[in-house]
CSV table of C-alpha atoms and ligand atoms in Angstrom, one decimal:
chain,number,residue,atom,x,y,z
T,13,MET,CA,4.2,18.9,-29.7
T,14,SER,CA,0.3,19.1,-28.6
T,15,ILE,CA,-0.3,17.1,-26.0
T,16,ASN,CA,-2.5,15.0,-28.6
T,17,ALA,CA,-0.4,13.8,-31.0
T,18,ILE,CA,1.2,12.1,-27.6
T,19,LEU,CA,-2.1,10.7,-25.8
T,20,SER,CA,-3.0,9.2,-29.5
T,21,ARG,CA,0.8,7.2,-29.6
T,22,VAL,CA,-0.6,6.2,-25.9
T,23,ASP,CA,-4.0,4.5,-26.9
T,24,ALA,CA,-2.2,2.8,-30.4
T,25,ASP,CA,0.5,1.6,-28.5
T,26,PHE,CA,-1.7,0.5,-25.3
T,27,PRO,CA,-1.6,-3.5,-27.1
T,28,LYS,CA,1.9,-3.2,-26.4
T,29,SER,CA,1.9,-1.4,-22.8
T,30,LEU,CA,-0.3,-4.6,-22.0
T,31,ASP,CA,2.5,-6.8,-22.9
T,32,ARG,CA,5.0,-5.2,-21.2
T,33,LEU,CA,2.8,-5.3,-17.8
T,34,PHE,CA,2.1,-8.6,-18.3
T,35,ASP,CA,5.8,-9.6,-18.6
T,36,PHE,CA,6.4,-7.9,-15.1
T,37,LEU,CA,3.7,-9.6,-13.7
T,38,ARG,CA,4.9,-13.1,-14.5
T,39,ILE,CA,8.1,-12.4,-12.3
T,40,PRO,CA,6.6,-13.4,-8.5
T,41,SER,CA,8.9,-10.9,-6.9
T,42,ILE,CA,6.7,-11.8,-3.7
T,43,SER,CA,9.3,-10.2,-0.8
T,44,ALA,CA,8.0,-11.6,2.3
T,45,ASP,CA,8.8,-15.4,1.2
T,46,PRO,CA,12.7,-16.0,1.2
T,47,SER,CA,12.6,-18.1,-1.7
T,48,HIS,CA,11.9,-15.9,-4.1
T,49,LYS,CA,14.3,-13.7,-3.1
T,50,ASP,CA,15.6,-14.4,-7.0
T,51,ASP,CA,12.3,-13.3,-8.5
T,52,CYS,CA,12.9,-9.8,-6.5
T,53,VAL,CA,15.9,-9.6,-8.3
T,54,ARG,CA,14.4,-10.3,-11.2
T,55,ALA,CA,12.0,-7.9,-11.2
T,56,ALA,CA,14.8,-5.5,-10.2
T,57,GLU,CA,16.4,-6.4,-13.3
T,58,TRP,CA,14.2,-6.3,-15.8
T,59,LEU,CA,13.2,-2.4,-14.1
T,60,VAL,CA,16.6,-1.4,-15.1
T,61,ARG,CA,16.6,-3.0,-18.4
T,62,GLU,CA,13.0,-1.4,-18.9
T,63,LEU,CA,15.0,2.3,-17.6
T,64,THR,CA,18.1,1.9,-19.8
T,65,ALA,CA,15.9,1.6,-22.7
T,66,LEU,CA,14.4,4.6,-22.9
T,67,GLY,CA,17.9,7.1,-21.6
T,68,PHE,CA,17.1,6.3,-17.5
T,69,ASP,CA,20.8,5.8,-16.2
T,70,ALA,CA,19.4,3.2,-14.1
T,71,SER,CA,21.2,0.8,-12.0
T,72,LEU,CA,20.1,-1.4,-9.1
T,73,ARG,CA,21.4,-1.3,-5.8
T,74,PRO,CA,21.8,-3.6,-2.9
T,75,THR,CA,20.7,-3.5,-0.2
T,76,PRO,CA,20.7,-6.3,2.7
T,77,LEU,CA,17.4,-7.9,1.4
T,78,HIS,CA,15.7,-6.4,-1.9
T,79,PRO,CA,17.1,-4.5,-4.0
T,80,MET,CA,15.8,-0.8,-4.6
T,81,VAL,CA,16.4,0.5,-8.4
T,82,ILE,CA,17.3,4.0,-9.2
T,83,GLY,CA,17.5,5.7,-13.0
T,84,HIS,CA,17.8,9.0,-13.5
T,85,TYR,CA,16.8,11.6,-16.6
T,86,THR,CA,18.5,14.7,-16.8
T,87,LYS,CA,17.8,15.0,-20.5
T,88,ALA,CA,14.5,17.9,-20.2
T,89,GLY,CA,17.4,20.2,-18.9
T,90,PRO,CA,18.6,22.3,-16.2
T,91,ASP,CA,15.5,24.6,-16.1
T,92,LYS,CA,13.0,22.4,-15.9
T,93,PRO,CA,11.4,21.0,-12.6
T,94,HIS,CA,12.7,17.4,-11.2
T,95,VAL,CA,10.4,14.6,-9.7
T,96,LEU,CA,11.1,12.0,-7.8
T,97,PHE,CA,8.9,9.2,-8.4
T,98,TYR,CA,8.0,6.2,-6.2
T,99,ALA,CA,6.2,2.9,-6.7
T,100,HIS,CA,7.3,-0.7,-5.3
T,101,TYR,CA,7.8,-3.6,-7.0
T,102,ASP,CA,7.4,-6.4,-4.9
T,103,VAL,CA,3.9,-8.3,-3.8
T,104,GLN,CA,1.8,-9.9,-1.6
T,105,PRO,CA,1.9,-14.2,-1.6
T,106,ALA,CA,-0.6,-14.5,-3.8
T,107,ASP,CA,-2.2,-17.4,-0.9
T,108,PRO,CA,-4.4,-19.0,-0.6
T,109,LEU,CA,-3.4,-20.5,-4.4
T,110,GLU,CA,-6.7,-21.8,-4.7
T,111,LEU,CA,-9.5,-19.0,-3.9
T,112,TRP,CA,-8.0,-17.7,-7.8
T,113,ASP,CA,-9.5,-18.0,-10.8
T,114,SER,CA,-6.5,-17.9,-12.7
T,115,PRO,CA,-2.9,-18.4,-11.8
T,116,PRO,CA,-1.7,-15.4,-9.9
T,117,PHE,CA,1.5,-15.5,-11.9
T,118,GLU,CA,-0.2,-15.8,-15.1
T,119,PRO,CA,-1.5,-12.6,-16.0
T,120,VAL,CA,-5.0,-11.9,-18.2
T,121,VAL,CA,-7.4,-9.3,-19.5
T,122,LYS,CA,-10.9,-11.0,-18.9
T,123,THR,CA,-14.3,-9.6,-19.3
T,124,PHE,CA,-17.1,-9.3,-17.1
T,125,PRO,CA,-20.0,-9.0,-17.4
T,126,ASP,CA,-20.7,-5.1,-16.1
T,127,GLY,CA,-18.7,-4.8,-19.4
T,128,SER,CA,-15.3,-3.3,-17.6
T,129,GLU,CA,-12.0,-5.4,-18.6
T,130,ARG,CA,-9.6,-6.3,-15.9
T,131,ILE,CA,-6.6,-7.5,-16.1
T,132,LEU,CA,-6.1,-10.2,-12.9
T,133,ALA,CA,-2.7,-11.0,-11.1
T,134,ARG,CA,-0.8,-11.1,-8.1
T,135,GLY,CA,0.5,-6.9,-8.0
T,136,ALA,CA,-2.0,-5.8,-11.4
T,137,GLN,CA,-2.7,-2.9,-8.8
T,138,ASP,CA,-0.2,-3.0,-6.3
T,139,ASP,CA,1.9,-2.2,-7.3
T,140,LYS,CA,2.9,-2.9,-10.9
T,141,GLY,CA,0.2,-1.9,-12.4
T,142,GLN,CA,0.7,1.3,-10.3
T,143,LEU,CA,4.1,1.1,-11.9
T,144,MET,CA,3.5,0.7,-15.5
T,145,THR,CA,1.8,4.0,-15.8
T,146,PHE,CA,4.4,6.3,-15.0
T,147,LEU,CA,6.8,4.4,-17.3
T,148,GLU,CA,4.7,3.6,-20.4
T,149,ALA,CA,3.5,7.3,-19.9
T,150,CYS,CA,7.2,8.4,-20.1
T,151,ARG,CA,7.7,6.2,-23.0
T,152,ALA,CA,4.9,7.5,-25.5
T,153,LEU,CA,6.5,11.1,-24.1
T,154,ILE,CA,10.0,10.0,-25.5
T,155,ALA,CA,8.8,8.5,-28.6
T,156,GLU,CA,6.2,11.7,-29.9
T,157,THR,CA,8.9,14.6,-28.7
T,158,GLY,CA,12.2,12.9,-28.0
T,159,LYS,CA,13.0,14.0,-24.4
T,160,LEU,CA,10.8,14.2,-20.6
T,161,PRO,CA,9.4,17.6,-20.1
T,162,VAL,CA,10.6,17.4,-16.6
T,163,ASN,CA,13.8,15.8,-15.0
T,164,VAL,CA,13.3,12.7,-13.0
T,165,THR,CA,14.6,10.2,-10.5
T,166,PHE,CA,13.2,6.5,-10.9
T,167,PHE,CA,12.8,5.1,-7.9
T,168,SER,CA,11.6,1.2,-7.2
T,169,GLU,CA,12.0,-0.6,-3.7
T,170,GLY,CA,11.3,-4.5,-3.6
T,171,GLU,CA,10.9,-4.4,0.2
T,172,GLU,CA,7.6,-2.4,1.5
T,173,GLU,CA,5.0,-5.3,1.6
T,174,SER,CA,7.3,-6.0,4.0
T,175,GLY,CA,7.7,-3.0,6.1
T,176,SER,CA,10.5,-1.4,4.3
T,177,PRO,CA,13.4,-2.7,6.3
T,178,SER,CA,16.8,-1.2,4.2
T,179,MET,CA,14.2,2.1,3.5
T,180,ILE,CA,15.3,4.4,6.3
T,181,PRO,CA,19.4,3.8,6.3
T,182,PHE,CA,19.4,4.0,1.9
T,183,LEU,CA,17.7,7.2,1.7
T,184,GLU,CA,20.0,9.1,4.8
T,185,ALA,CA,23.0,7.1,2.5
T,186,ASN,CA,21.7,7.9,-1.2
T,187,LYS,CA,20.0,12.0,0.2
T,188,ALA,CA,22.0,13.8,-2.9
T,189,GLU,CA,21.2,11.9,-5.4
T,190,LEU,CA,17.8,11.1,-4.4
T,191,SER,CA,17.0,15.1,-4.0
T,192,ALA,CA,14.2,16.6,-6.4
T,193,ASP,CA,11.7,19.3,-6.4
T,194,VAL,CA,8.5,16.8,-5.8
T,195,ALA,CA,7.8,13.0,-5.5
T,196,LEU,CA,5.1,11.9,-7.7
T,197,VAL,CA,4.4,8.2,-5.3
T,198,CYS,CA,2.0,6.2,-7.8
T,199,ASP,CA,0.7,3.6,-5.2
T,200,THR,CA,-3.5,5.0,-4.4
T,201,GLU,CA,-6.5,5.0,-5.7
T,202,MET,CA,-9.2,6.1,-7.7
T,203,TRP,CA,-12.1,7.9,-6.2
T,204,ASP,CA,-14.0,5.9,-8.6
T,205,ARG,CA,-14.1,4.1,-11.9
T,206,LYS,CA,-14.5,7.4,-13.6
T,207,THR,CA,-13.3,10.3,-11.2
T,208,PRO,CA,-9.6,10.4,-10.5
T,209,ALA,CA,-8.4,11.2,-6.6
T,210,ILE,CA,-5.8,13.1,-5.3
T,211,THR,CA,-4.7,11.7,-1.3
T,212,THR,CA,-3.7,13.8,0.5
T,213,MET,CA,-3.8,11.4,3.6
T,214,LEU,CA,-2.6,8.5,5.0
T,215,ARG,CA,-2.6,5.8,8.0
T,216,GLY,CA,0.5,5.1,10.7
T,217,LEU,CA,0.8,1.6,11.2
T,218,VAL,CA,2.4,-0.4,14.1
T,219,GLY,CA,2.6,-3.9,14.0
T,220,GLU,CA,2.6,-5.7,16.3
T,221,GLU,CA,3.5,-9.8,17.3
T,222,ILE,CA,2.2,-11.2,20.9
T,223,SER,CA,4.0,-14.9,21.9
T,224,LEU,CA,2.7,-16.0,25.4
T,225,ARG,CA,4.1,-19.1,26.5
T,226,CYS,CA,2.6,-21.2,29.8
T,227,ALA,CA,3.4,-24.5,30.7
T,228,SER,CA,6.7,-26.3,29.7
T,229,HIS,CA,5.6,-28.0,27.3
T,230,ASP,CA,2.3,-28.9,25.6
T,231,LEU,CA,-0.2,-31.0,27.6
T,232,HIS,CA,-2.7,-33.2,28.0
T,233,SER,CA,-6.6,-31.5,28.4
T,234,GLY,CA,-7.6,-33.6,30.7
T,235,ALA,CA,-4.7,-34.6,32.9
T,236,PHE,CA,-3.8,-30.7,33.2
T,237,GLY,CA,-7.4,-29.0,32.1
T,238,GLY,CA,-8.4,-27.5,35.4
T,239,ALA,CA,-5.6,-26.5,37.1
T,240,ALA,CA,-2.9,-25.5,34.7
T,241,LEU,CA,-3.0,-22.1,32.7
T,242,ASN,CA,-3.9,-22.0,28.5
T,243,PRO,CA,-2.2,-19.3,26.7
T,244,LEU,CA,-4.7,-19.6,24.1
T,245,GLN,CA,-7.3,-18.4,26.6
T,246,VAL,CA,-5.1,-15.5,28.2
T,247,LEU,CA,-4.5,-14.1,25.0
T,248,THR,CA,-8.0,-14.4,23.1
T,249,LYS,CA,-9.1,-12.9,26.5
T,250,ILE,CA,-6.9,-9.7,26.4
T,251,LEU,CA,-7.3,-9.6,22.8
T,252,GLY,CA,-11.2,-9.9,23.2
T,253,ASP,CA,-10.7,-6.5,25.4
T,254,LEU,CA,-9.2,-4.6,22.5
T,255,HIS,CA,-12.5,-3.3,21.5
T,256,ASP,CA,-15.1,-1.6,24.0
T,257,ASP,CA,-19.1,-1.6,23.1
T,258,LYS,CA,-18.7,1.0,21.0
T,259,GLY,CA,-15.9,-0.6,19.0
T,260,ARG,CA,-13.7,1.9,20.2
T,261,VAL,CA,-10.1,1.1,21.5
T,262,THR,CA,-9.5,0.1,25.6
T,263,VAL,CA,-5.5,0.5,25.0
T,264,PRO,CA,-5.1,3.5,27.9
T,265,GLY,CA,-4.5,6.5,25.9
T,266,PHE,CA,-4.8,5.2,23.1
T,267,TYR,CA,-6.6,8.4,21.4
T,268,ASP,CA,-4.3,10.9,23.4
T,269,GLY,CA,-3.7,14.0,20.9
T,270,VAL,CA,-6.6,12.7,18.1
T,271,ALA,CA,-8.3,15.2,17.1
T,272,ASP,CA,-11.7,15.4,15.2
T,273,ILE,CA,-11.8,16.5,11.3
T,274,SER,CA,-12.3,19.7,10.6
T,275,PRO,CA,-15.6,21.0,9.6
T,276,THR,CA,-14.2,22.2,6.0
T,277,LEU,CA,-12.9,18.6,5.3
T,278,ARG,CA,-15.6,17.3,6.7
T,279,ALA,CA,-18.2,19.6,4.3
T,280,ASN,CA,-15.1,18.4,1.5
T,281,TRP,CA,-15.8,14.9,2.2
T,282,ASP,CA,-19.8,15.0,2.6
T,283,ASN,CA,-19.9,16.6,0.0
T,284,LEU,CA,-17.7,13.6,-1.9
T,285,GLY,CA,-21.1,11.2,-1.8
T,286,PHE,CA,-19.6,8.4,-0.2
T,287,ASP,CA,-21.7,4.9,-1.2
T,288,ALA,CA,-21.2,3.8,2.6
T,289,ALA,CA,-23.5,0.1,1.8
T,290,ALA,CA,-21.5,0.1,-2.4
T,291,PHE,CA,-18.0,0.0,-0.5
T,292,LEU,CA,-18.7,-2.7,2.2
T,293,GLY,CA,-21.3,-4.2,-0.2
T,294,GLY,CA,-18.1,-5.1,-2.8
T,295,ALA,CA,-16.8,-7.1,0.5
T,296,GLY,CA,-20.0,-9.2,1.0
T,297,LEU,CA,-20.8,-6.7,4.1
T,298,LYS,CA,-23.2,-5.0,4.9
T,299,THR,CA,-22.7,-3.2,8.7
T,300,PRO,CA,-20.3,-1.2,9.3
T,301,ALA,CA,-18.4,-2.5,12.4
T,302,GLY,CA,-16.2,0.0,13.2
T,303,GLU,CA,-16.8,3.2,16.3
T,304,ALA,CA,-20.6,3.7,17.1
T,305,ASP,CA,-20.9,7.1,16.5
T,306,ARG,CA,-18.1,7.7,13.3
T,307,THR,CA,-19.4,7.5,9.4
T,308,VAL,CA,-17.9,4.9,7.4
T,309,LEU,CA,-15.7,7.3,5.7
T,310,GLU,CA,-14.2,8.3,8.7
T,311,GLN,CA,-13.9,5.2,10.5
T,312,ILE,CA,-11.4,4.5,7.5
T,313,TRP,CA,-9.5,7.3,6.9
T,314,SER,CA,-9.5,9.9,10.0
T,315,ARG,CA,-10.0,6.7,13.2
T,316,PRO,CA,-7.4,4.8,14.2
T,317,THR,CA,-8.1,2.0,15.0
T,318,CYS,CA,-6.7,-2.0,16.7
T,319,GLU,CA,-7.0,-5.5,14.3
T,320,ILE,CA,-6.1,-8.3,14.8
T,321,ASN,CA,-3.9,-10.0,11.7
T,322,GLY,CA,-4.0,-13.8,13.1
T,323,LEU,CA,-4.0,-16.0,15.4
T,324,ALA,CA,-1.9,-18.9,16.2
T,325,GLY,CA,-1.7,-22.2,19.1
T,326,GLY,CA,-3.1,-25.3,19.9
T,327,TYR,CA,-4.6,-27.6,17.3
T,328,ALA,CA,-5.9,-26.8,14.7
T,329,GLY,CA,-5.8,-29.4,11.9
T,330,PRO,CA,-7.6,-32.4,10.3
T,331,GLY,CA,-9.8,-33.7,13.2
T,332,PHE,CA,-9.3,-33.6,16.9
T,333,LYS,CA,-6.7,-33.0,19.6
T,334,THR,CA,-7.4,-32.8,23.1
T,335,VAL,CA,-4.8,-30.7,23.5
T,336,LEU,CA,-3.6,-27.7,26.4
T,337,PRO,CA,-1.0,-25.9,24.4
T,338,ALA,CA,1.7,-24.8,26.3
T,339,SER,CA,1.9,-21.4,23.6
T,340,ALA,CA,-0.6,-19.4,22.1
T,341,GLU,CA,1.0,-15.9,19.3
T,342,ALA,CA,-1.5,-12.9,17.7
T,343,LYS,CA,-0.7,-10.1,15.1
T,344,VAL,CA,-1.9,-7.6,15.9
T,345,SER,CA,-1.5,-4.1,14.1
T,346,PHE,CA,-2.8,-0.5,14.7
T,347,ARG,CA,-3.7,2.3,12.3
T,348,LEU,CA,-2.8,5.7,12.9
T,349,VAL,CA,-3.8,9.1,13.0
T,350,ALA,CA,-2.2,12.3,13.0
T,351,GLY,CA,-1.2,13.8,16.9
T,352,GLN,CA,-0.8,9.5,17.7
T,353,ASP,CA,3.2,8.7,18.0
T,354,PRO,CA,4.1,4.9,16.8
T,355,GLN,CA,6.4,3.8,19.7
T,356,LYS,CA,3.7,5.9,22.0
T,357,ILE,CA,0.8,3.5,21.2
T,358,ARG,CA,3.9,0.4,21.1
T,359,ALA,CA,4.5,1.4,24.1
T,360,ALA,CA,1.0,1.4,25.7
T,361,PHE,CA,0.2,-1.6,23.8
T,362,ARG,CA,2.3,-3.8,25.7
T,363,GLN,CA,1.9,-2.5,28.8
T,364,TYR,CA,-1.9,-3.4,28.5
T,365,VAL,CA,-1.5,-6.8,27.4
T,366,ARG,CA,1.3,-7.0,30.4
T,367,ASP,CA,-0.6,-5.5,33.1
T,368,ARG,CA,-3.5,-8.5,32.2
T,369,LEU,CA,-0.9,-11.5,32.6
T,370,PRO,CA,-1.9,-14.0,35.3
T,371,PRO,CA,1.5,-15.7,36.8
T,372,ASP,CA,3.1,-18.0,35.2
T,373,ALA,CA,2.5,-16.6,31.6
T,374,LYS,CA,5.3,-15.0,30.3
T,375,VAL,CA,5.3,-12.5,27.1
T,376,GLU,CA,7.6,-11.8,24.2
T,377,PHE,CA,6.7,-8.8,21.8
T,378,ARG,CA,8.3,-8.7,18.2
T,379,GLU,CA,8.3,-5.3,16.4
T,380,HIS,CA,7.3,-5.4,13.2
T,381,GLY,CA,7.0,-1.5,11.7
T,382,GLY,CA,6.1,1.5,12.8
T,383,SER,CA,5.1,4.5,11.0
T,384,PRO,CA,3.4,8.0,11.6
T,385,ALA,CA,0.4,9.0,9.7
T,386,VAL,CA,0.8,11.6,6.7
T,387,HIS,CA,-0.9,14.8,5.6
T,388,VAL,CA,0.6,16.2,2.9
T,389,ALA,CA,-0.3,19.8,1.5
T,390,ILE,CA,-2.8,20.8,-1.0
T,391,ASP,CA,-1.8,23.8,-1.7
T,392,GLY,CA,1.4,23.7,-3.5
T,393,ALA,CA,1.6,25.3,-7.2
T,394,ALA,CA,2.3,21.2,-8.3
T,395,VAL,CA,-0.9,20.0,-6.7
T,396,GLY,CA,-2.5,22.5,-8.8
T,397,LYS,CA,-1.5,21.7,-11.8
T,398,ALA,CA,-1.7,18.2,-11.1
T,399,ARG,CA,-5.6,18.6,-10.3
T,400,ALA,CA,-5.4,20.9,-13.4
T,401,ALA,CA,-4.5,17.6,-15.7
T,402,LEU,CA,-5.9,14.7,-14.1
T,403,GLU,CA,-9.2,17.1,-14.5
T,404,ALA,CA,-8.7,17.7,-18.1
T,405,GLU,CA,-7.9,13.5,-18.3
T,406,TRP,CA,-11.1,12.5,-16.6
T,407,GLY,CA,-13.6,15.3,-17.9
T,408,LYS,CA,-14.5,16.0,-13.8
T,409,ALA,CA,-11.9,17.5,-10.7
T,410,PRO,CA,-9.8,15.0,-8.7
T,411,ALA,CA,-11.3,13.8,-5.9
T,412,LEU,CA,-9.2,14.7,-2.9
T,413,VAL,CA,-9.1,11.8,-0.5
T,414,GLY,CA,-7.8,9.8,2.6
T,415,SER,CA,-6.2,6.6,2.4
T,416,GLY,CA,-6.7,3.9,4.9
T,417,GLY,CA,-3.7,2.3,3.9
T,418,SER,CA,-0.2,3.2,5.0
T,419,ILE,CA,2.7,3.9,2.3
T,420,PRO,CA,5.7,5.3,4.8
T,421,VAL,CA,7.8,5.8,2.6
T,422,VAL,CA,5.8,9.4,2.1
T,423,GLY,CA,6.6,10.2,5.7
T,424,ASN,CA,10.6,9.2,5.1
T,425,PHE,CA,10.5,11.1,1.7
T,426,LYS,CA,9.7,14.6,3.5
T,427,SER,CA,11.6,14.0,7.0
T,428,ILE,CA,14.8,12.9,5.3
T,429,LEU,CA,14.7,14.1,1.5
T,430,GLY,CA,12.4,16.9,3.1
T,431,LEU,CA,9.7,16.3,-0.5
T,432,ASP,CA,6.4,16.7,-0.2
T,433,SER,CA,4.9,13.7,-2.1
T,434,LEU,CA,2.0,14.2,-4.6
T,435,MET,CA,0.0,10.8,-4.5
T,436,ILE,CA,-1.6,9.9,-7.6
T,437,GLY,CA,-2.9,6.5,-8.3
T,438,PHE,CA,-5.3,4.5,-10.3
T,439,GLY,CA,-6.8,1.9,-8.6
T,440,LEU,CA,-9.9,0.8,-7.3
T,441,ASP,CA,-11.4,0.0,-4.3
T,442,ASP,CA,-12.6,-3.4,-5.4
T,443,ASP,CA,-9.6,-4.7,-6.5
T,444,ARG,CA,-8.9,-6.9,-3.8
T,445,ILE,CA,-5.1,-5.8,-3.2
T,446,HIS,CA,-2.9,-8.4,-0.8
T,447,SER,CA,-6.4,-10.6,-1.8
T,448,PRO,CA,-6.7,-13.4,-4.2
T,449,ASN,CA,-8.1,-12.0,-8.1
T,450,GLU,CA,-6.1,-8.8,-7.3
T,451,LYS,CA,-7.4,-7.1,-10.9
T,452,TYR,CA,-6.5,-3.5,-12.0
T,453,GLU,CA,-8.8,-2.6,-14.1
T,454,VAL,CA,-8.5,-1.6,-18.0
T,455,THR,CA,-9.5,2.1,-17.9
T,456,SER,CA,-7.0,2.6,-14.9
T,457,TYR,CA,-4.5,1.3,-16.8
T,458,HIS,CA,-4.7,3.2,-20.0
T,459,GLY,CA,-6.2,6.1,-18.3
T,460,GLY,CA,-3.5,6.8,-15.4
T,461,ILE,CA,-0.9,6.4,-18.6
T,462,ARG,CA,-2.6,9.5,-20.3
T,463,SER,CA,-3.3,11.1,-16.6
T,464,TRP,CA,0.8,11.1,-15.9
T,465,VAL,CA,1.3,12.2,-19.4
T,466,ARG,CA,-0.8,15.0,-18.6
T,467,VAL,CA,0.5,15.8,-15.1
T,468,LEU,CA,4.2,15.6,-16.4
T,469,ASP,CA,3.6,17.7,-19.1
T,470,ALA,CA,1.8,20.6,-16.7
T,471,LEU,CA,4.6,20.5,-13.8
T,472,ALA,CA,6.7,21.1,-16.9
T,473,SER,CA,5.2,24.7,-17.6
V,24,BES,N1,-0.6,-0.4,-2.0
V,24,BES,C1,-1.0,-0.2,-0.6
V,24,BES,C2,-1.2,0.9,0.1
V,24,BES,C3,-2.9,1.1,0.4
V,24,BES,C4,-4.1,1.4,0.4
V,24,BES,C5,-3.3,2.3,-0.8
V,24,BES,C6,-4.7,0.5,0.7
V,24,BES,C7,-4.2,3.0,-0.5
V,24,BES,C8,-5.2,1.9,-0.1
V,24,BES,C9,0.7,-0.9,0.4
V,24,BES,O1,1.5,-1.6,-1.1
V,24,BES,C10,0.4,-1.3,1.2
V,24,BES,O2,0.0,-2.5,1.4
V,24,BES,N2,0.8,-0.4,2.5
V,24,BES,C11,0.7,-1.2,3.5
V,24,BES,C12,2.2,-0.8,4.6
V,24,BES,C13,2.7,-1.8,5.4
V,24,BES,C14,3.3,-3.4,5.3
V,24,BES,C15,4.1,-0.9,5.8
V,24,BES,C16,-0.2,-1.3,4.3
V,24,BES,O3,-1.2,-0.2,4.4
V,24,BES,O4,-0.4,-2.3,4.8
V,25,ZN,ZN1,1.1,-0.9,-2.7
């Protein structure tokens, strides 16, 4: 059977592939919001139904939070390779709702002035659109040839956007069932609209929530101001000191073990022709704000960072209130690179905060996930086949790229299942993931489906 017949079927069925993605996108499977717990179950059940219809032996697996979905396909035969496909079915909260041009869970395709057609919805890219590229490729392969060319374990979680609390115990308890030759992870980006990419490195992540308490209750800022310690002022001073005037993180030991990228990798990245102005311009910015002596690609791919993600305390409602607050909170995260140990970074940060606390200030920390950076080998046979397959589809060799984001499960696949991951995704850096007006280009969805047809076919040989 020629690959062209399968690709023609993808093209002919594309309107239906869009309809199915729309059905999936209408389910608001927001993992972080307890009021959407049933929607997460609905999304998982939706996947089980789709997989079953394609001939997978699929089931929903309860966890303490949101269910996992596993589907086995073994009809390729015992002599064929076995891949573990991963994508997440949960999405980020959609707020602030008023900033969306159309309702986040009522997907639409809109044509933009530059001629691009975009699927607009929460999860359109991250990660439901990406997940569906694989499912629709499987559908076309089965419809046209009767079966998939490789054995597949389809694996989807509903907690990725909430730090995957159930993942490690689940992998440990289901090691044998999830065994495979290689993992395929679809949660990353292309290089640009016309150039595919294989992601070879991801940054790690450490999340920390800090609560600072000073007085026993809120005080009148006239009656007590000047004498009483203000936790918002203590906290903002500590947070403000986290970076020096060169943009470097000041936590002692933060850069221990962090190496510069190799000359080969640097040459490779220089050859990509990255347009920093366009990248920042897409976010309404002009000037890189990270470490002064680093390129923008280094700043987002190979350098560790610290970001304040949220700050709360005192009165920020309508009008004005002369309050001297009793407490203040912040959420801070660190993106990590190779050589950094999440637990050591967490401990160093807590010590840094404690060392700066004045008398009467009491701090509590709450941990929110910790995962190391991940590097994948690019010399394996599967990578070579995938590169050729992507080049055949897009007419250009895939770029080998880093990613500033984190996909902790990739590290877990290696350490628990012993699996290398091939990270192929079709997102773009202006897709506004986690943000209002998230979109997935129709070319990403269509080209993504066609790409998986070719990659699965190539992996079989
Ligand atoms: N799809 C993203 C990861 C990503 C972001 C890949 C940007 C490529 C470019 C993923 O869903 C995500 O957002 N991950 C979280 C992980 C965290 C919640 C543990 C992240 O990176 O913040
Ligand atoms: Zn994602």
